[in-house]
Coordinates of N, CA, C and O in Angstrom, one line a residue:
M1 N 25.3 16.5 33.0 CA 23.9 16.8 32.8 C 23.7 18.2 32.2 O 24.4 19.1 32.6
E2 N 22.8 18.3 31.3 CA 22.5 19.6 30.6 C 21.2 20.1 31.2 O 20.3 19.3 31.3
I3 N 21.2 21.3 31.7 CA 20.1 21.9 32.3 C 19.8 23.2 31.5 O 20.6 24.1 31.3
F4 N 18.5 23.4 31.1 CA 18.1 24.6 30.3 C 16.6 24.7 30.4 O 15.9 23.9 31.0
Y5 N 16.1 25.8 29.8 CA 14.7 26.0 29.7 C 14.2 25.9 28.3 O 14.9 26.3 27.3
D6 N 13.1 25.2 28.1 CA 12.5 25.1 26.7 C 11.8 26.3 26.3 O 11.7 27.3 27.0
Q7 N 11.2 26.2 25.1 CA 10.5 27.4 24.5 C 9.3 27.8 25.3 O 8.8 29.0 25.2
N8 N 8.7 26.9 26.2 CA 7.6 27.3 27.0 C 8.1 27.7 28.4 O 7.3 27.7 29.4
N9 N 9.4 27.9 28.6 CA 10.0 28.3 29.8 C 9.9 27.2 30.9 O 9.9 27.5 32.1
N10 N 9.8 25.9 30.5 CA 9.9 24.8 31.4 C 11.3 24.4 31.7 O 12.1 24.3 30.7
L11 N 11.7 24.1 32.9 CA 13.0 23.6 33.2 C 13.1 22.2 32.6 O 12.2 21.3 32.7
V12 N 14.3 21.9 31.9 CA 14.6 20.7 31.3 C 15.9 20.2 31.8 O 16.9 20.9 31.8
K13 N 16.0 18.9 32.2 CA 17.2 18.3 32.6 C 17.5 17.1 31.7 O 16.6 16.2 31.6
L14 N 18.6 17.1 31.0 CA 19.0 16.0 30.0 C 20.2 15.3 30.5 O 21.2 16.0 30.8
S15 N 20.2 14.0 30.5 CA 21.3 13.2 31.0 C 21.6 12.1 30.0 O 20.7 11.4 29.5
F16 N 22.9 11.9 29.8 CA 23.4 10.8 28.9 C 23.9 9.6 29.8 O 24.5 8.7 29.3
V17 N 23.5 9.6 31.1 CA 23.8 8.5 32.0 C 22.5 7.7 32.2 O 21.5 8.2 32.6
K18 N 22.6 6.4 32.0 CA 21.5 5.5 32.1 C 21.1 5.5 33.6 O 21.9 5.5 34.5
N19 N 19.8 5.5 33.8 CA 19.2 5.4 35.2 C 19.5 6.5 36.1 O 19.7 6.4 37.3
E20 N 19.7 7.7 35.5 CA 20.0 8.9 36.2 C 18.8 9.2 37.2 O 19.1 9.7 38.3
W21 N 17.6 8.9 36.9 CA 16.5 9.1 37.7 C 15.9 7.8 38.2 O 16.0 6.8 37.5
N22 N 15.3 7.8 39.4 CA 14.7 6.6 40.0 C 13.3 6.4 39.5 O 12.5 6.0 40.3
E23 N 13.0 6.5 38.3 CA 11.7 6.2 37.7 C 11.9 5.8 36.3 O 12.9 6.1 35.6
E24 N 10.8 5.2 35.8 CA 10.8 4.7 34.4 C 10.2 5.8 33.5 O 9.2 6.4 33.9
A25 N 10.8 6.0 32.3 CA 10.3 6.9 31.4 C 8.9 6.5 30.9 O 8.7 5.3 30.7
R26 N 8.0 7.4 30.7 CA 6.7 7.1 30.1 C 6.5 7.5 28.7 O 5.5 7.2 28.0
H27 N 7.6 8.1 28.1 CA 7.6 8.5 26.7 C 8.9 8.2 26.1 O 9.9 8.0 26.8
V28 N 8.9 8.2 24.7 CA 10.2 8.0 24.0 C 10.3 9.0 22.8 O 9.3 9.4 22.3
L29 N 11.5 9.3 22.5 CA 11.9 10.0 21.3 C 12.9 9.2 20.6 O 13.8 8.7 21.2
V30 N 12.7 8.9 19.3 CA 13.6 8.0 18.5 C 14.2 8.8 17.4 O 13.5 9.2 16.4
I31 N 15.5 9.1 17.5 CA 16.2 9.8 16.4 C 16.7 8.7 15.5 O 17.4 7.8 15.8
C32 N 16.2 8.8 14.2 CA 16.4 7.7 13.3 C 17.2 8.1 12.1 O 17.1 9.2 11.6
Q33 N 18.0 7.1 11.6 CA 18.7 7.3 10.3 C 18.4 6.1 9.4 O 18.3 4.9 9.9
Y34 N 18.2 6.4 8.1 CA 18.0 5.4 7.1 C 18.9 5.7 5.9 O 18.7 6.8 5.3
K35 N 19.8 4.9 5.6 CA 20.7 5.1 4.5 C 21.4 6.5 4.6 O 21.4 7.2 3.6
D36 N 22.0 6.8 5.7 CA 22.7 8.1 6.0 C 21.8 9.3 5.8 O 22.3 10.4 5.6
Q37 N 20.5 9.1 5.9 CA 19.5 10.2 6.0 C 18.8 10.2 7.3 O 18.6 9.2 7.9
W38 N 18.4 11.4 7.7 CA 17.5 11.4 9.0 C 16.1 11.1 8.6 O 15.6 11.6 7.6
L39 N 15.5 10.2 9.4 CA 14.1 9.7 9.1 C 13.2 10.4 10.1 O 13.4 10.2 11.3
L40 N 12.4 11.2 9.6 CA 11.4 11.9 10.5 C 10.0 11.5 10.0 O 9.8 10.8 9.1
T41 N 9.0 12.0 10.8 CA 7.6 11.8 10.4 C 7.0 13.2 10.3 O 7.4 14.1 11.0
K42 N 5.9 13.3 9.6 CA 5.2 14.6 9.5 C 3.9 14.5 10.3 O 2.9 13.9 9.9
H43 N 4.0 15.0 11.5 CA 2.9 15.0 12.4 C 1.8 16.0 11.8 O 2.1 17.0 11.3
K44 N 0.6 15.5 11.8 CA -0.5 16.3 11.1 C -0.7 17.7 11.7 O -1.1 18.6 11.0
E45 N -0.4 17.9 12.9 CA -0.6 19.2 13.6 C 0.7 20.0 13.8 O 0.8 21.2 13.6
R46 N 1.8 19.3 14.2 CA 3.0 19.9 14.7 C 4.0 20.1 13.6 O 4.9 21.0 13.7
G47 N 4.0 19.2 12.5 CA 5.0 19.3 11.5 C 6.0 18.2 11.6 O 5.8 17.2 12.2
L48 N 7.2 18.4 10.9 CA 8.2 17.4 10.9 C 8.9 17.2 12.2 O 9.3 18.2 12.9
E49 N 9.1 16.0 12.6 CA 9.7 15.6 13.9 C 10.1 14.2 13.9 O 9.7 13.4 13.0
F50 N 11.0 13.8 14.8 CA 11.4 12.4 14.9 C 10.3 11.6 15.5 O 9.5 12.2 16.3
P51 N 10.1 10.3 15.2 CA 9.1 9.6 15.8 C 9.2 9.5 17.3 O 10.3 9.6 17.9
G52 N 8.1 9.2 18.0 CA 8.0 9.1 19.4 C 6.6 9.0 19.9 O 5.7 9.2 19.2
G53 N 6.5 8.8 21.2 CA 5.2 8.8 21.8 C 5.2 8.2 23.2 O 6.2 8.0 23.8
K54 N 4.0 7.9 23.7 CA 3.8 7.4 25.0 C 3.9 5.9 25.1 O 3.5 5.2 24.2
R55 N 4.4 5.4 26.2 CA 4.6 4.0 26.5 C 3.2 3.5 26.9 O 2.5 4.1 27.7
E56 N 2.8 2.3 26.3 CA 1.6 1.7 26.6 C 1.8 0.7 27.8 O 2.9 0.3 28.1
T57 N 0.7 0.4 28.5 CA 0.7 -0.5 29.6 C 1.4 -1.8 29.2 O 1.1 -2.4 28.2
G58 N 2.4 -2.3 30.0 CA 3.1 -3.5 29.8 C 4.3 -3.4 28.8 O 5.0 -4.4 28.7
E59 N 4.5 -2.3 28.2 CA 5.6 -2.1 27.3 C 6.8 -1.6 28.0 O 6.7 -0.9 29.0
T60 N 8.0 -2.0 27.4 CA 9.2 -1.4 27.8 C 9.4 -0.2 26.9 O 8.7 -0.1 25.9
T61 N 10.3 0.7 27.2 CA 10.6 1.8 26.3 C 11.2 1.4 25.0 O 11.0 2.0 24.0
I62 N 11.9 0.3 25.0 CA 12.4 -0.3 23.8 C 11.3 -0.7 22.9 O 11.3 -0.4 21.7
Q63 N 10.3 -1.4 23.4 CA 9.1 -1.8 22.7 C 8.3 -0.6 22.2 O 7.8 -0.6 21.0
T64 N 8.3 0.4 23.0 CA 7.6 1.6 22.6 C 8.3 2.3 21.4 O 7.6 2.7 20.5
A65 N 9.6 2.3 21.5 CA 10.4 2.9 20.4 C 10.1 2.2 19.1 O 9.9 2.8 18.1
Q66 N 10.2 0.9 19.2 CA 10.0 0.0 18.0 C 8.6 0.2 17.4 O 8.4 0.4 16.2
R67 N 7.6 0.3 18.3 CA 6.2 0.4 17.8 C 6.0 1.8 17.2 O 5.4 1.9 16.1
E68 N 6.5 2.8 17.9 CA 6.2 4.2 17.4 C 6.9 4.4 16.0 O 6.3 5.1 15.2
V69 N 8.1 3.9 15.9 CA 8.8 4.1 14.6 C 8.0 3.4 13.5 O 7.8 4.0 12.4
M70 N 7.5 2.2 13.7 CA 6.7 1.5 12.7 C 5.4 2.2 12.4 O 5.0 2.4 11.3
E71 N 4.7 2.6 13.5 CA 3.4 3.3 13.3 C 3.5 4.6 12.5 O 2.7 4.9 11.7
E72 N 4.6 5.4 12.9 CA 4.7 6.7 12.3 C 5.4 6.8 11.0 O 5.3 7.8 10.3
T73 N 6.3 5.8 10.7 CA 7.1 5.9 9.5 C 7.1 4.7 8.7 O 7.6 4.7 7.5
G74 N 6.7 3.5 9.2 CA 6.8 2.2 8.5 C 8.2 1.7 8.6 O 8.6 0.7 7.9
G75 N 9.1 2.3 9.4 CA 10.5 1.9 9.6 C 10.6 0.6 10.4 O 10.0 0.5 11.4
I76 N 11.5 -0.2 9.9 CA 11.9 -1.4 10.6 C 13.3 -1.2 11.2 O 14.2 -0.9 10.4
I77 N 13.4 -1.3 12.5 CA 14.6 -1.0 13.2 C 15.7 -2.1 13.0 O 15.3 -3.3 13.3
K78 N 16.8 -1.8 12.6 CA 18.0 -2.7 12.5 C 18.7 -2.7 13.8 O 19.1 -3.7 14.3
S79 N 19.0 -1.5 14.4 CA 19.7 -1.4 15.6 C 19.1 -0.2 16.4 O 18.7 0.8 15.8
L80 N 19.0 -0.4 17.7 CA 18.4 0.6 18.6 C 19.3 0.8 19.8 O 19.7 -0.2 20.4
Q81 N 19.6 2.0 20.1 CA 20.5 2.3 21.2 C 20.0 3.4 22.1 O 19.7 4.5 21.6
W82 N 19.9 3.2 23.4 CA 19.5 4.2 24.3 C 20.6 5.2 24.4 O 21.8 4.8 24.5
I83 N 20.3 6.5 24.3 CA 21.4 7.5 24.4 C 21.2 8.5 25.5 O 22.2 9.0 26.0
A84 N 19.9 8.8 25.9 CA 19.7 9.8 26.9 C 18.3 9.7 27.5 O 17.5 8.9 27.0
A85 N 18.1 10.5 28.5 CA 16.8 10.6 29.1 C 16.7 12.1 29.5 O 17.7 12.7 29.8
Y86 N 15.4 12.6 29.4 CA 15.3 14.0 29.9 C 14.0 14.2 30.6 O 13.0 13.5 30.3
Q87 N 14.0 15.1 31.6 CA 12.8 15.4 32.3 C 12.4 16.9 32.0 O 13.3 17.7 31.8
V88 N 11.1 17.0 31.8 CA 10.6 18.4 31.6 C 9.7 18.7 32.8 O 8.8 17.9 33.1
F89 N 10.0 19.8 33.5 CA 9.2 20.2 34.7 C 8.2 21.2 34.3 O 8.4 22.4 34.6
G90 N 7.2 20.8 33.6 CA 6.1 21.7 33.2 C 4.9 21.5 34.0 O 4.9 21.0 35.1
E91 N 3.8 21.9 33.4 CA 2.5 21.8 34.1 C 2.2 20.3 34.5 O 1.8 20.0 35.5
V92 N 2.6 19.4 33.5 CA 2.5 18.0 33.7 C 3.9 17.5 33.5 O 4.3 17.2 32.4
P93 N 4.7 17.3 34.5 CA 6.1 16.8 34.4 C 6.2 15.5 33.7 O 5.3 14.6 33.9
F94 N 7.2 15.2 32.9 CA 7.4 13.9 32.3 C 8.8 13.6 32.1 O 9.7 14.5 32.1
L95 N 9.1 12.3 32.0 CA 10.5 11.8 31.7 C 10.4 11.0 30.4 O 9.5 10.2 30.2
K96 N 11.3 11.3 29.5 CA 11.4 10.7 28.2 C 12.7 10.1 27.9 O 13.7 10.7 28.1
D97 N 12.7 8.8 27.4 CA 14.0 8.2 27.0 C 14.2 8.5 25.5 O 13.2 8.6 24.7
V98 N 15.5 8.8 25.2 CA 15.9 9.1 23.8 C 16.7 7.9 23.2 O 17.6 7.5 23.9
F99 N 16.3 7.4 22.1 CA 17.0 6.4 21.4 C 17.6 6.8 20.1 O 17.0 7.7 19.5
F100 N 18.6 6.1 19.6 CA 19.1 6.3 18.3 C 18.8 5.0 17.5 O 19.3 3.9 18.0
A101 N 18.1 5.1 16.4 CA 17.8 3.9 15.6 C 18.4 3.9 14.2 O 18.3 5.0 13.6
R102 N 18.9 2.8 13.8 CA 19.3 2.7 12.4 C 18.2 1.8 11.8 O 17.8 0.8 12.3
I103 N 17.6 2.3 10.7 CA 16.5 1.7 10.0 C 17.0 0.8 8.9 O 17.7 1.3 8.1
S104 N 16.5 -0.4 8.8 CA 16.9 -1.3 7.7 C 16.0 -1.2 6.5 O 16.5 -1.3 5.4
Q105 N 14.7 -0.9 6.7 CA 13.9 -0.7 5.5 C 12.6 0.1 5.9 O 12.3 0.2 7.1
L106 N 12.0 0.8 4.9 CA 10.8 1.5 5.1 C 9.7 0.7 4.4 O 9.8 0.4 3.2
S107 N 8.6 0.4 5.2 CA 7.5 -0.3 4.6 C 6.4 0.7 4.4 O 6.1 1.5 5.2
S108 N 5.8 0.6 3.2 CA 4.6 1.5 2.9 C 3.4 1.0 3.7 O 3.2 -0.2 3.8
K109 N 2.7 2.0 4.2 CA 1.5 1.7 5.0 C 0.3 2.5 4.5 O 0.5 3.6 4.0
E110 N -0.9 2.0 4.7 CA -2.1 2.8 4.4 C -2.4 3.8 5.4 O -2.9 4.9 5.1
D111 N -2.0 3.6 6.7 CA -2.3 4.5 7.7 C -1.1 4.7 8.7 O -0.6 3.7 9.2
Y112 N -0.7 6.0 8.8 CA 0.4 6.3 9.7 C -0.1 6.9 11.0 O 0.6 7.7 11.7
L113 N -1.3 6.7 11.3 CA -2.0 7.2 12.5 C -2.0 8.7 12.5 O -2.5 9.3 11.6
E114 N -1.4 9.3 13.6 CA -1.5 10.8 13.7 C -0.5 11.5 12.8 O -0.3 12.7 12.9
T115 N 0.2 10.8 11.9 CA 1.2 11.4 11.1 C 0.8 11.2 9.6 O 0.0 10.3 9.3
D116 N 1.5 11.9 8.7 CA 1.4 11.7 7.3 C 2.5 10.8 6.7 O 2.8 10.8 5.6
G117 N 3.2 10.1 7.6 CA 4.2 9.2 7.2 C 5.7 9.7 7.2 O 6.0 10.8 7.7
P118 N 6.6 8.9 6.6 CA 8.0 9.2 6.7 C 8.4 10.4 5.8 O 7.9 10.6 4.7
V119 N 9.5 11.0 6.3 CA 10.1 12.1 5.5 C 11.6 11.9 5.7 O 12.1 11.8 6.9
L120 N 12.4 11.9 4.6 CA 13.8 11.7 4.7 C 14.5 13.0 4.5 O 14.2 13.8 3.6
I121 N 15.5 13.4 5.4 CA 16.2 14.7 5.3 C 17.7 14.4 5.2 O 18.2 13.6 6.0
T122 N 18.4 15.0 4.3 CA 19.8 14.8 4.2 C 20.5 16.1 4.7 O 19.9 17.2 4.8
G123 N 21.7 15.9 5.1 CA 22.5 17.1 5.6 C 22.3 17.4 7.0 O 22.0 16.6 7.8
N124 N 22.6 18.7 7.3 CA 22.7 19.2 8.7 C 21.3 19.4 9.3 O 20.7 20.5 9.1
I125 N 20.8 18.5 10.0 CA 19.4 18.6 10.6 C 19.4 19.7 11.6 O 18.3 20.3 11.8
I126 N 20.5 19.9 12.3 CA 20.5 21.0 13.4 C 20.1 22.3 12.7 O 19.4 23.1 13.3
K127 N 20.7 22.7 11.6 CA 20.3 23.9 10.9 C 19.0 23.9 10.3 O 18.2 24.9 10.4
K128 N 18.6 22.8 9.7 CA 17.3 22.7 9.0 C 16.1 22.8 9.9 O 15.0 23.1 9.5
R129 N 16.3 22.4 11.2 CA 15.1 22.2 12.1 C 14.4 23.5 12.5 O 13.4 23.5 13.1
W130 N 15.0 24.6 12.0 CA 14.4 25.9 12.4 C 13.3 26.4 11.3 O 12.7 27.4 11.5
K131 N 13.2 25.6 10.2 CA 12.2 26.0 9.2 C 10.8 25.8 9.7 O 10.6 25.0 10.6
D132 N 9.9 26.6 9.1 CA 8.5 26.6 9.6 C 7.9 25.2 9.5 O 6.9 24.9 10.3
S133 N 8.3 24.3 8.6 CA 7.7 23.0 8.4 C 8.1 22.0 9.6 O 7.5 21.0 9.7
F134 N 9.0 22.4 10.5 CA 9.4 21.6 11.6 C 8.6 21.8 12.8 O 8.3 23.0 13.1
S135 N 8.4 20.8 13.6 CA 7.7 20.8 14.9 C 8.5 21.6 15.9 O 9.7 21.7 15.8
F136 N 7.8 22.2 16.8 CA 8.5 22.9 17.9 C 9.4 22.0 18.7 O 10.4 22.4 19.3
I137 N 9.1 20.7 18.7 CA 9.9 19.7 19.4 C 11.3 19.7 18.8 O 12.3 19.5 19.5
M138 N 11.4 19.8 17.5 CA 12.7 19.8 16.8 C 13.6 21.0 17.2 O 14.8 20.9 17.0
Q139 N 13.0 22.1 17.6 CA 13.7 23.3 17.9 C 14.2 23.3 19.4 O 15.0 24.2 19.8
D140 N 13.9 22.3 20.1 CA 14.3 22.2 21.5 C 15.8 21.8 21.6 O 16.3 21.1 20.7
E141 N 16.4 22.3 22.6 CA 17.9 22.0 22.8 C 18.2 20.5 23.0 O 19.3 20.0 22.7
V142 N 17.2 19.7 23.4 CA 17.3 18.3 23.5 C 17.8 17.7 22.2 O 18.7 16.9 22.1
I143 N 17.2 18.1 21.1 CA 17.5 17.7 19.8 C 19.0 18.0 19.5 O 19.8 17.2 19.0
Q144 N 19.4 19.2 19.7 CA 20.7 19.7 19.4 C 21.8 18.8 20.2 O 22.7 18.3 19.7
F145 N 21.5 18.7 21.5 CA 22.5 17.9 22.3 C 22.5 16.4 21.9 O 23.6 15.9 21.8
C146 N 21.4 15.9 21.6 CA 21.3 14.4 21.2 C 22.0 14.2 19.8 O 22.7 13.2 19.6
I147 N 21.7 15.1 18.9 CA 22.3 14.9 17.5 C 23.8 15.1 17.7 O 24.6 14.3 17.1
S148 N 24.3 16.0 18.4 CA 25.7 16.2 18.6 C 26.3 14.9 19.3 O 27.4 14.5 18.9
Y149 N 25.6 14.4 20.2 CA 26.1 13.1 20.9 C 26.2 12.0 19.8 O 27.2 11.3 19.8
I150 N 25.1 11.9 19.0 CA 25.1 10.8 18.0 C 26.3 11.0 17.0 O 27.0 10.0 16.7
E151 N 26.4 12.2 16.5 CA 27.5 12.5 15.6 C 28.9 12.3 16.1 O 29.8 11.7 15.5
N152 N 29.1 12.7 17.4 CA 30.4 12.6 18.0 C 30.8 11.3 18.6 O 31.9 10.9 18.6
E153 N 29.8 10.6 19.2 CA 30.0 9.4 19.9 C 29.7 8.1 19.1 O 30.3 7.1 19.4
L154 N 28.7 8.2 18.3 CA 28.2 7.0 17.6 C 28.6 6.9 16.1 O 29.2 5.9 15.7
L155 N 28.3 8.0 15.4 CA 28.6 7.9 14.0 C 30.1 8.1 13.6 O 30.6 7.5 12.7
S156 N 30.8 8.8 14.5 CA 32.3 9.0 14.2 C 33.0 7.6 14.4 O 34.0 7.3 13.8
K157 N 32.5 6.8 15.4 CA 33.1 5.5 15.7 C 32.8 4.5 14.5 O 33.6 3.7 14.2
K158 N 31.6 4.7 13.9 CA 31.2 3.9 12.8 C 32.2 4.1 11.6 O 32.6 3.2 10.9
K159 N 32.5 5.3 11.4 CA 33.4 5.7 10.3 C 34.9 5.4 10.6 O 35.7 5.1 9.7
G160 N 35.3 5.5 11.9 CA 36.6 5.3 12.3 C 36.9 3.9 12.5 O 37.9 3.3 12.3

């Protein structure tokens, strides 16, 4: 388990062990790749970030991940894998599931809801995430730990 404080000085606990906590996540973060590029969305207020959002009544977090990726990027998920969950102990504590998605295609949409649609990024997303155009969410250590996990545990196995 990784334990750290976020930019707002909230305690964060990140685990790569399924069912670490005895509660269901109410939010999701979906780290996406499309044709060896990182697929992000441009949130109208926060800037560039991976898709994600709140679980709706009756949805599983898998269904939430699929819906959020489609709503915010037009992405159709080819494969989806749970990789982590994290708790933020802030003013309003929450638990969020993190998924890694491979996208098979991007569909053009008239409306991407609270976002301006998909943005593809090549190269080292860990270094690029500090630019002003990126959301504060991208600068969180959760992103660094999860990208490292994806690169070391999932993508290296794909190539090997």
